[in-house]
Amino acid sequence: MRSVVVPMATQVGSPAVNITIFVIFVVVTLAIVLRASGKNKTAADYYAGGRAFTGRQNGIAISGDYLSAASFLGIAGAIAINGYDGFLYSIGFLVAWLVALLLVAELLRNTGRFTMADVLSFRLRQRPVRIAAAISTIVVSLFYLLAQMAGAGGLVALLLGIDSKAGQNLVIAIVGVIMVGYVLIGGMKGTTYVQIVKASLLIVGAFVMAAWVMSKYGFNLSSLFQGAVDKTGSGAILDPMKQYGKSTTTKIDFISLSLALVLGTAGLPHVLMRFYTVPTSKEARKSVEWAIWLIGLFYLLTLVLGYGAAALVGPAEINAAPGKANSAAPLLAYHLGGTFLLGIIAAVAFATILAVVAGLTITASASFAHDVWGHVIKKGEGSADAEVRIARISAVVIGVIAIIGGIFANGQNIAFLVALAFAIAASANLPTILYSLFWKRFNTRGALFSIYGGLIIALTLIIFSPVVSGKPADAKTGLSPSMITDASVNFHWFPLDNPGLVSIPLGFLLGWVGTITSKEYNAKKYAEMEVRSLTGAGAEKVVLDH
Amino acid sequence: MSNDAQSRTDDDSTFTEVQQSAEFTDLRRRFRSFVFPLTGAFLAWYFLFVICAAFAPAFMSHKLVGNINVGLVFGLLQFVSTFAITIVYVRWADRHFDPVAEKIRNHVEGGGQA
């Protein structure tokens, strides 16, 4: 049946071609980063790219940040294996942007300077709120970071034919070193350009592949679906709940995941930080507008890619490949365009990981340097130069943590790490941001309750969920699909994989309880914050070239 | 605090005055009465979709044309509604929100004398 024979079970295409195309990408983007770095002098340059990007540029960069390896490889793979349920993910990821567009982006841009904590601590007590916001920022970013690094390991196995753990770990380390290089040399400006290049490549690549798939089915979506049904031997791939329909618990789990996806995006620190790279709130609005169009278009393409992979490659072959579902898109590329197209798509996937990791690193390092060092340790008295120096040092430290964590996370479930990051962002960050922007009465205790409460509840529920322990052992391997693969270890009591359904409402509730039990209220600062957030009066301006 | 990097001609009392002015309270009311119902609407529409996908499989699997079922159309409508809300909001904000916000901003940044 197959027109293309896969040369070896563990590897497709030519590693040499894949590596060459990837190296070209790294060299070109490093050159761009070096050019951009010439003007990297002030803190606003390093953290916010001088606030000089246009809405369109930032919108493309946002889609670059957002369309991570989990989105590109993960969703295409989920559709190829689980059909409609994979499509459901992409809808949650897209609709979530309306929260950012309507409620968060512009007000945040008008009120803050560099980090999420700037907004949260605006009218509250600086030290405790900044520490809480920095902890939550760093935790969310690290989980996201680990997911990307773990993804790099799996991808390497497939694309470069590196089977040994040591070899994969070496590649994870190389990814980490290049990423720290981007951040140190280019700051936010360099990282943004890398995102723009990567997002353009990704969207063009997906478009070409989707058009190619559609041309094989006479540009008729129904025929493509028929192809997927024929290949998988069942119509179930077109209907919802192939993956989540096993029981009422799994269906509720799916609703919990949907809630976390739709409310998590506007609480992701590395997404929020991007809104500071544009000069005005109007440009921030335009950024989100562009991001929504690009991300929406991309997810429509992944629908075609996912069903295309199901129809042309088939779930059996995908599941047999080293990266399992994550290898659906690369295998489809190989099936369509052979070694060369696979090389392009492989390079794009690597670039995706590299660029997203760089964005996360700059966010976490900015939060440590600006919030913890600048405002808590130095109480706002430290010089901006020293703060940027601290940010660079923290970027190196975070890079090292990401490399070590990535080596440990190699082979772990990527979707779980990303879903956890979204659940924490939605439980701890979003309630605090919304209360802070819209609720007059909100105060320090409320913020601490919602951040720490949301964070601790989400983490606790995850630890005691089936994701960590207690999923029934697989009949073939005798191993549990949980994080702890020993099926005899079982300490889970929370039934759902995703904690969002419980932890998000509790995050909101705790913020409310904390607020009404404290009398603190700063009318003057609230007046300033409200006027600033809506009108942009006194907002940080663009940094002119020096 | 977070505005230490720039020189400012206004002080806290300007913000309080502006916050209580009829023009600003009207702007805030118009903003909130636009974005809050819209947010409620898209969240309700999204969760209707999610709940149908989870608990109404027969409805979602119903074939309309060829292999195109209700679930696919419903899902694509989520894309359409997201794009539509984006267009509507951006147009509203550009035409009706920005001019008023800009006027108040100039007033504040001009040090209180319009």
XYZ file of C-alpha atoms in Angstrom:
660
model
C 0.000 0.000 0.000
C 2.722 2.422 0.991
C 4.356 4.354 -1.791
C 7.308 5.359 0.373
C 9.171 2.757 2.341
C 10.575 3.932 5.629
C 14.249 2.994 5.597
C 14.613 2.107 9.259
C 12.188 1.740 12.078
C 13.804 4.482 14.111
C 14.640 7.105 11.567
C 13.373 8.645 8.373
C 15.003 10.868 5.800
C 18.600 11.886 5.830
C 20.055 13.182 9.115
C 22.679 15.079 7.113
C 20.010 17.038 5.221
C 18.078 17.705 8.431
C 21.167 18.944 10.260
C 22.287 21.103 7.337
C 18.947 22.908 7.051
C 18.840 23.378 10.809
C 22.369 24.803 10.918
C 21.435 27.257 8.153
C 18.497 28.432 10.251
C 20.709 28.911 13.323
C 23.347 30.836 11.366
C 20.797 33.135 9.696
C 18.925 33.883 12.915
C 22.160 34.430 14.846
C 23.175 36.975 12.228
C 19.829 38.752 12.689
C 20.228 38.644 16.462
C 23.757 40.086 16.205
C 22.501 42.955 14.048
C 19.656 43.640 16.472
C 21.990 43.582 19.443
C 23.856 46.725 18.428
C 21.198 48.887 20.010
C 20.691 46.796 23.126
C 21.645 49.245 25.849
C 18.872 50.104 28.264
C 16.630 47.900 30.369
C 13.732 48.711 28.037
C 15.853 47.459 25.128
C 16.727 44.217 26.856
C 13.296 43.403 28.307
C 10.952 45.010 25.815
C 12.923 45.412 22.585
C 12.849 49.192 23.051
C 9.039 49.038 22.716
C 9.675 49.724 19.053
C 7.975 46.793 17.337
C 4.838 47.361 15.301
C 1.611 45.582 16.133
C 2.001 43.384 13.087
C 5.577 42.378 13.920
C 4.631 41.646 17.501
C 1.528 39.736 16.385
C 3.692 37.459 14.233
C 6.138 37.061 17.133
C 3.264 36.216 19.506
C 2.062 33.495 17.165
C 5.673 32.298 17.060
C 5.757 32.121 20.849
C 2.382 30.415 20.996
C 2.749 27.887 18.192
C 5.223 25.818 20.168
C 6.340 22.309 19.382
C 3.374 21.114 21.437
C 1.024 23.025 19.144
C 2.602 22.113 15.840
C 3.703 18.526 16.378
C 1.311 17.833 19.250
C -1.964 18.915 17.642
C -1.202 17.462 14.210
C -0.325 14.195 15.968
C -3.391 14.306 18.213
C -5.661 14.711 15.172
C -3.866 11.927 13.307
C -4.309 9.514 16.217
C -7.438 10.716 18.033
C -9.175 12.548 15.210
C -11.752 15.091 16.277
C -10.492 15.256 19.878
C -7.230 16.732 18.613
C -9.212 19.395 16.767
C -10.914 20.269 20.076
C -7.535 21.260 21.556
C -6.836 23.721 18.796
C -10.215 25.427 19.255
C -9.544 25.996 22.972
C -6.092 27.374 22.185
C -7.602 29.840 19.682
C -10.733 31.015 21.519
C -8.485 31.761 24.525
C -7.061 34.735 22.627
C -10.342 36.601 22.962
C -9.712 36.844 26.716
C -6.367 38.454 25.962
C -7.854 40.733 23.302
C -10.893 41.987 25.215
C -9.736 42.034 28.821
C -5.989 41.971 29.204
C -3.612 43.078 26.411
C -4.281 46.807 26.160
C -4.821 47.465 29.863
C -1.666 45.544 30.697
C 0.381 47.483 28.147
C -0.870 50.776 29.557
C -0.193 49.922 33.181
C 3.020 47.925 33.347
C 6.621 48.218 32.250
C 8.324 44.851 31.839
C 6.649 42.035 33.764
C 3.288 40.697 34.882
C 4.159 41.745 38.447
C 4.331 45.406 37.373
C 0.577 45.325 36.870
C -0.311 43.110 39.827
C 1.690 45.180 42.313
C 0.683 48.570 40.899
C -1.719 49.522 43.672
C -0.835 46.795 46.183
C 2.081 46.298 48.544
C 5.110 45.872 46.312
C 7.269 43.286 48.040
C 4.888 40.436 48.843
C 2.963 40.726 45.566
C 6.101 40.919 43.424
C 7.593 37.867 45.136
C 4.356 35.911 44.604
C 4.055 36.978 40.958
C 7.723 36.178 40.303
C 7.367 32.702 41.813
C 4.293 31.982 39.719
C 5.976 33.384 36.572
C 9.074 31.267 37.095
C 7.097 28.083 37.893
C 4.850 28.416 34.829
C 7.796 29.272 32.566
C 9.877 26.366 33.868
C 7.135 23.804 33.253
C 6.668 25.175 29.759
C 10.426 25.155 29.266
C 10.772 21.535 30.373
C 8.048 20.535 27.915
C 9.941 22.152 25.054
C 13.268 20.631 26.066
C 11.728 17.186 26.491
C 10.164 17.604 23.044
C 13.595 18.331 21.590
C 14.851 14.959 22.843
C 12.051 13.013 21.172
C 12.352 14.937 17.957
C 16.056 14.282 17.762
C 15.506 10.563 18.032
C 13.263 10.667 14.984
C 14.960 13.217 12.774
C 18.650 12.826 13.388
C 18.609 9.116 13.965
C 20.198 9.567 17.384
C 18.918 6.688 19.449
C 21.269 6.739 22.407
C 20.192 8.690 25.473
C 23.638 10.275 25.707
C 23.392 11.538 22.142
C 19.915 12.970 22.726
C 21.076 14.639 25.923
C 23.954 16.217 24.050
C 21.482 17.699 21.555
C 19.300 19.007 24.414
C 22.406 20.696 25.819
C 23.229 22.209 22.416
C 19.662 23.542 22.089
C 20.018 25.082 25.559
C 23.346 26.730 24.782
C 22.154 28.243 21.479
C 19.005 29.525 23.193
C 20.976 31.236 25.983
C 23.188 32.731 23.267
C 20.154 34.295 21.544
C 18.919 35.753 24.827
C 22.285 37.102 25.985
C 23.220 38.653 22.668
C 19.866 39.767 21.384
C 17.706 40.419 24.420
C 14.011 40.847 23.687
C 14.706 42.477 20.331
C 16.791 39.564 19.060
C 14.354 37.008 20.460
C 11.451 38.779 18.772
C 13.166 38.694 15.370
C 13.859 34.978 15.833
C 10.161 34.466 16.604
C 9.139 36.394 13.489
C 11.410 34.316 11.227
C 10.300 31.093 12.845
C 6.567 31.887 12.740
C 6.773 32.804 9.063
C 8.609 29.578 8.210
C 6.177 27.534 10.274
C 3.049 29.007 8.718
C 4.405 28.851 5.155
C 5.598 25.283 5.738
C 2.225 24.209 7.119
C 0.438 25.951 4.245
C 2.515 24.185 1.587
C 1.982 20.805 3.220
C -1.751 21.354 3.690
C -2.176 22.447 0.071
C -0.200 19.378 -1.020
C -2.436 17.080 1.031
C -5.598 18.733 -0.280
C -4.388 18.433 -3.880
C -4.224 14.667 -3.411
C -7.931 14.714 -2.517
C -9.123 17.092 -5.207
C -9.373 19.922 -2.641
C -12.368 18.180 -1.137
C -12.341 17.972 2.655
C -14.933 15.198 2.656
C -12.682 13.027 0.439
C -9.733 13.656 2.760
C -11.888 12.492 5.668
C -12.885 9.430 3.647
C -9.193 8.702 3.153
C -8.621 8.882 6.920
C -11.616 6.617 7.564
C -10.398 4.078 4.967
C -6.852 4.030 6.351
C -7.914 3.701 9.991
C -10.723 1.323 9.172
C -13.268 3.164 11.301
C -15.413 6.292 11.160
C -14.599 7.059 14.783
C -11.799 9.407 13.752
C -14.396 11.930 12.569
C -16.469 11.923 15.762
C -15.815 13.541 19.126
C -14.702 11.624 22.236
C -12.557 8.955 20.574
C -9.950 9.767 23.228
C -12.020 11.238 26.049
C -15.258 9.255 25.702
C -14.320 6.230 27.813
C -16.303 7.260 30.890
C -17.997 10.219 32.535
C -14.760 10.931 34.406
C -12.772 11.244 31.197
C -15.468 13.513 29.742
C -15.308 15.766 32.801
C -11.541 15.670 32.449
C -11.943 16.953 28.927
C -14.099 19.856 30.173
C -11.469 20.606 32.822
C -8.786 20.717 30.137
C -10.943 23.000 27.958
C -11.373 25.424 30.849
C -7.625 25.510 31.503
C -6.865 26.084 27.818
C -9.335 28.904 27.325
C -8.418 30.754 30.533
C -4.710 29.907 30.697
C -3.431 31.783 27.656
C -4.057 35.269 29.020
C -2.145 34.298 32.169
C 0.989 32.940 30.474
C 3.843 35.264 31.504
C 5.805 34.902 28.271
C 2.725 35.902 26.282
C 1.968 38.851 28.581
C 5.526 40.131 28.328
C 5.214 40.427 24.556
C 2.631 43.201 24.960
C 5.371 45.475 26.319
C 7.358 45.339 23.082
C 4.995 47.702 21.238
C 4.784 51.486 21.703
C 1.076 51.904 22.530
C -2.014 50.026 23.650
C -3.434 50.453 20.153
C -0.456 48.500 18.809
C -0.983 45.908 21.552
C -4.535 45.486 20.263
C -3.237 45.168 16.722
C -0.732 42.534 17.939
C -3.498 40.342 19.290
C -5.586 40.894 16.170
C -2.696 39.642 13.995
C -1.977 36.802 16.388
C -5.609 35.626 16.255
C -5.643 35.572 12.447
C -2.321 33.753 12.184
C -3.000 31.253 14.954
C -6.521 30.597 13.611
C -5.197 30.057 10.097
C -2.490 27.768 11.421
C -4.937 25.592 13.362
C -7.118 25.252 10.271
C -4.016 24.015 8.452
C -3.219 21.541 11.248
C -6.717 20.089 10.806
C -5.754 19.203 7.235
C -2.272 18.045 8.278
C -3.633 15.848 11.060
C -6.236 14.095 8.901
C -3.695 14.049 6.070
C -1.265 12.160 8.293
C -4.055 9.794 9.336
C -4.997 9.139 5.699
C -1.558 9.029 4.059
C 0.694 7.714 6.831
C -1.782 5.988 9.126
C -1.922 5.723 12.925
C -0.162 2.345 12.954
C 2.997 3.706 11.358
C 2.857 6.906 13.442
C 2.555 4.977 16.694
C 5.463 2.751 15.694
C 7.779 5.749 15.145
C 10.044 6.831 18.016
C 8.239 10.122 18.700
C 4.790 8.429 18.464
C 2.066 11.082 17.882
C 4.671 13.862 17.754
C 6.133 12.326 14.623
C 2.895 12.564 12.590
C 3.765 15.887 10.925
C 7.387 14.951 10.091
C 6.257 11.551 8.717
C 3.624 13.276 6.601
C 6.292 15.629 5.235
C 8.471 12.654 4.350
C 5.538 10.929 2.706
C 4.729 13.962 0.576
C 8.061 15.510 -0.335
C 10.658 12.980 0.671
C 13.963 13.786 2.332
C 14.036 17.460 1.401
C 10.583 18.433 2.708
C 11.228 16.379 5.822
C 14.460 18.334 6.319
C 12.601 21.646 6.034
C 9.858 20.582 8.441
C 12.414 19.136 10.844
C 14.356 22.390 10.826
C 11.147 24.359 11.403
C 10.287 22.104 14.333
C 13.743 22.614 15.847
C 13.525 26.339 15.241
C 10.166 26.287 17.015
C 11.640 24.707 20.098
C 14.651 27.011 20.054
C 12.611 30.190 19.690
C 9.978 29.304 22.280
C 12.675 28.308 24.745
C 14.414 31.656 24.211
C 11.144 33.545 24.836
C 10.513 31.607 28.048
C 14.064 32.169 29.268
C 13.895 35.913 28.799
C 10.548 36.028 30.646
C 11.752 34.051 33.640
C 15.050 35.950 33.821
C 13.275 39.316 33.540
C 10.927 38.388 36.340
C 13.799 37.423 38.607
C 15.951 40.459 37.796
C 13.203 43.093 37.644
C 10.822 41.848 40.333
C 12.912 39.958 42.835
C 16.312 41.655 42.510
C 15.267 45.142 41.438
C 12.174 45.687 43.556
C 12.480 43.297 46.474
C 16.216 43.013 47.179
C 17.245 46.487 45.970
C 13.823 48.055 46.735
C 13.791 49.882 43.403
C 17.139 51.598 44.129
C 19.372 49.374 41.987
C 20.650 50.812 38.699
C 19.052 49.692 35.446
C 22.440 48.536 34.149
C 22.962 46.317 37.163
C 19.442 44.933 36.717
C 20.116 43.975 33.107
C 23.369 42.342 34.214
C 21.432 40.313 36.777
C 18.896 39.396 34.072
C 21.690 38.076 31.847
C 23.159 36.037 34.693
C 19.716 34.618 35.527
C 19.217 33.723 31.850
C 22.367 31.582 32.057
C 21.175 29.962 35.301
C 17.742 29.251 33.815
C 19.452 27.845 30.725
C 21.427 25.430 32.885
C 18.275 24.418 34.804
C 16.439 23.905 31.507
C 19.226 21.699 30.132
C 19.409 19.556 33.282
C 15.610 19.443 33.618
C 15.254 18.679 29.925
C 17.619 15.729 30.258
C 15.554 14.382 33.155
C 12.266 15.114 31.365
C 13.478 13.428 28.154
C 10.803 10.879 27.298
C 8.229 12.416 29.629
C 4.729 13.256 28.520
C 4.974 16.689 26.893
C 1.251 17.420 26.796
C 1.059 16.913 30.542
C 3.768 19.511 31.216
C 2.102 22.058 28.926
C -1.378 21.407 30.339
C 0.075 21.903 33.814
C 1.567 25.256 32.806
C -1.817 26.361 31.423
C -3.679 25.161 34.520
C -1.355 27.080 36.863
C -1.517 30.179 34.676
C -5.329 30.047 34.686
C -5.619 29.294 38.424
C -2.960 31.620 39.862
C -2.308 34.385 37.325
C -5.559 35.089 35.515
C -7.776 35.671 38.607
C -5.164 38.047 40.023
C -4.786 39.958 36.744
C -8.542 40.337 36.210
C -9.268 41.350 39.793
C -6.397 43.775 39.734
C -7.600 45.455 36.533
C -11.342 45.451 37.160
C -12.155 45.157 40.869
C -11.818 48.364 42.845
C -11.806 46.652 46.238
C -9.014 44.160 45.389
C -6.022 44.252 47.738
C -2.735 42.633 48.722
C -4.185 39.784 50.721
C -6.543 38.949 47.863
C -3.627 38.846 45.414
C -1.528 36.622 47.671
C -4.466 34.281 48.268
C -5.247 33.907 44.572
C -1.617 33.512 43.416
C -0.384 31.155 46.127
C -3.771 29.446 46.485
C -4.160 28.834 42.749
C -0.544 27.704 42.437
C -0.555 25.337 45.414
C -3.968 23.829 44.634
C -3.091 23.229 40.977
C 0.269 21.648 41.864
C -1.204 19.491 44.646
C -4.031 18.176 42.484
C -1.544 17.306 39.733
C 0.719 15.418 42.146
C -2.235 13.346 43.378
C -3.757 12.852 39.920
C -3.519 9.804 37.649
C -0.965 11.725 35.585
C 1.666 11.131 38.261
C 0.680 7.705 39.574
C -1.855 4.937 39.394
C -2.965 4.572 35.782
C -3.624 0.871 35.097
C -0.630 -0.915 33.632
C -0.434 -1.397 29.892
C -1.137 -5.040 29.032
C 1.812 -5.327 26.648
C 4.611 -3.598 28.553
C 3.371 -4.001 32.131
C 4.198 -0.328 32.695
C 1.757 2.353 33.813
C 1.312 5.313 31.425
C 1.582 7.606 34.488
C 4.751 9.562 35.193
C 5.697 6.876 37.720
C 5.694 3.866 35.429
C 5.749 1.299 38.225
C 2.092 0.270 38.326
C 2.317 -0.871 41.957
C 2.967 2.715 43.111
C -0.405 4.427 43.364
C -1.076 7.416 45.598
C -3.584 9.251 43.423
C -6.919 10.359 44.868
C -7.864 13.166 42.487
C -9.703 11.550 39.548
C -8.907 14.065 36.765
C -5.724 14.478 34.737
C -6.222 18.234 34.520
C -6.859 20.199 37.733
C -8.425 23.282 36.030
C -12.080 22.534 36.786
C -11.333 22.663 40.525
C -8.286 24.900 40.806
C -9.453 27.766 38.566
C -12.738 28.476 40.418
C -10.846 28.098 43.710
C -8.237 30.612 42.546
C -10.996 33.139 41.869
C -12.754 32.291 45.140
C -9.588 32.643 47.230
C -8.827 36.027 45.680
C -12.298 37.151 46.705
C -12.037 35.728 50.241
C -8.613 37.295 50.794
C -9.863 40.648 49.594
C -12.992 40.896 51.701
C -11.143 39.876 54.874
C -8.657 42.735 54.544
C -9.436 46.433 54.867
C -6.502 47.676 52.785
C -7.493 50.017 49.966
C -5.433 52.677 48.240
C -7.881 55.035 46.531
C -5.192 57.237 44.990
C -3.244 54.406 43.421
C -6.467 52.849 42.169
C -7.448 56.121 40.517
C -4.037 56.268 38.844
C -4.188 52.658 37.738
C -7.684 52.910 36.337
C -7.049 56.102 34.413
C -3.732 54.787 33.127
C -5.064 51.387 32.135
C -7.931 52.751 30.058
C -6.401 55.892 28.561
C -2.681 55.132 28.435
C -1.897 58.356 30.293
C 1.623 58.109 31.745
C 2.248 54.754 30.047
C 5.803 53.791 29.134
C 6.773 55.306 25.822
C 8.796 53.941 22.953
C 12.552 54.100 23.470
C 14.093 56.115 20.677
C 17.258 54.921 19.013
C 20.369 56.211 20.654
C 7.390 52.879 41.402
C 6.639 51.573 37.974
C 6.906 54.972 36.327
C 10.247 55.954 37.787
C 11.869 56.212 34.398
C 9.951 59.182 33.141
C 9.349 62.742 34.178
C 5.783 63.501 35.093
C 3.993 66.767 35.311
C 0.847 65.422 36.901
C 0.345 64.203 40.453
C -1.965 61.795 42.184
C -4.767 64.295 42.607
C -5.007 64.745 38.825
C -5.717 61.031 38.451
C -8.388 61.129 41.157
C -10.015 64.141 39.518
C -9.965 62.499 36.106
C -11.230 59.221 37.511
C -14.267 60.990 38.921
C -14.934 63.129 35.852
C -18.081 62.446 33.854
C -16.058 61.902 30.706
C -13.926 59.151 32.250
C -16.755 57.357 34.040
C -18.629 57.363 30.752
C -15.624 55.894 28.939
C -15.259 53.196 31.581
C -18.963 52.375 31.451
C -18.904 52.130 27.662
C -15.794 49.942 27.699
C -17.150 47.563 30.304
C -20.615 47.342 28.807
C -18.970 46.400 25.501
C -16.341 43.862 26.558
C -18.053 42.132 29.526
C -21.172 40.892 27.670
C -19.024 39.945 24.692
C -16.720 37.910 26.960
C -19.713 36.215 28.574
C -21.139 35.441 25.146
C -18.035 33.857 23.637
C -17.348 31.814 26.779
C -20.950 30.534 26.806
C -20.749 29.716 23.081
C -17.426 27.909 23.576
C -18.643 25.850 26.539
C -21.846 24.969 24.716
C -19.597 23.504 22.043
C -17.376 21.700 24.569
C -20.348 20.222 26.431
C -21.996 19.092 23.179
C -18.726 17.410 22.165
C -18.553 15.585 25.486
C -22.174 14.729 26.127
C -24.061 14.851 22.814
C -22.011 12.526 20.588
C -24.984 11.472 18.456
C -25.779 15.090 17.599
C -22.136 15.949 16.881
C -21.606 12.818 14.750
C -24.664 13.506 12.592
C -23.497 13.691 8.975
C -24.579 16.755 7.009
C -22.872 16.457 3.608
C -20.579 13.577 2.735
C -18.229 13.101 5.675
C -18.842 16.600 7.046
C -20.636 16.215 10.371
C -22.243 18.653 12.819
C -19.161 18.537 15.069
C -16.872 19.791 12.317
C -19.233 22.598 11.334
C -19.746 23.567 14.988
C -15.968 23.590 15.477
C -15.375 25.696 12.379
C -18.079 28.090 13.593
C -15.930 28.646 16.689
C -13.184 29.885 14.365
C -15.698 32.096 12.550
C -17.057 33.589 15.781
C -13.537 34.233 17.100
C -12.569 36.055 13.912
C -15.871 37.975 13.905
C -15.530 39.124 17.523
C -11.971 40.238 16.784
C -13.104 42.322 13.818
C -16.051 43.828 15.699
C -14.024 44.702 18.789
C -11.076 46.220 16.911
C -13.433 48.337 14.796
C -15.356 49.509 17.861
C -12.181 50.305 19.799
C -10.586 52.196 16.907
C -13.689 54.287 16.212
C -15.432 54.763 19.533
C -12.947 54.087 22.308
C -9.594 55.497 21.171
C -10.715 59.090 20.414
C -12.179 59.574 23.914
C -9.265 57.801 25.644
C -6.813 59.948 23.705
C -8.584 63.141 24.702
C -8.437 62.212 28.388
C -4.808 61.132 28.037
C -3.809 64.461 26.529
C -5.637 66.189 29.352
C -3.754 64.193 32.000
C -0.364 64.423 30.356
C -0.835 68.132 29.703
C -0.675 68.571 33.460
C -4.345 69.169 34.015
C -4.899 72.049 31.607
C -6.669 70.790 28.547
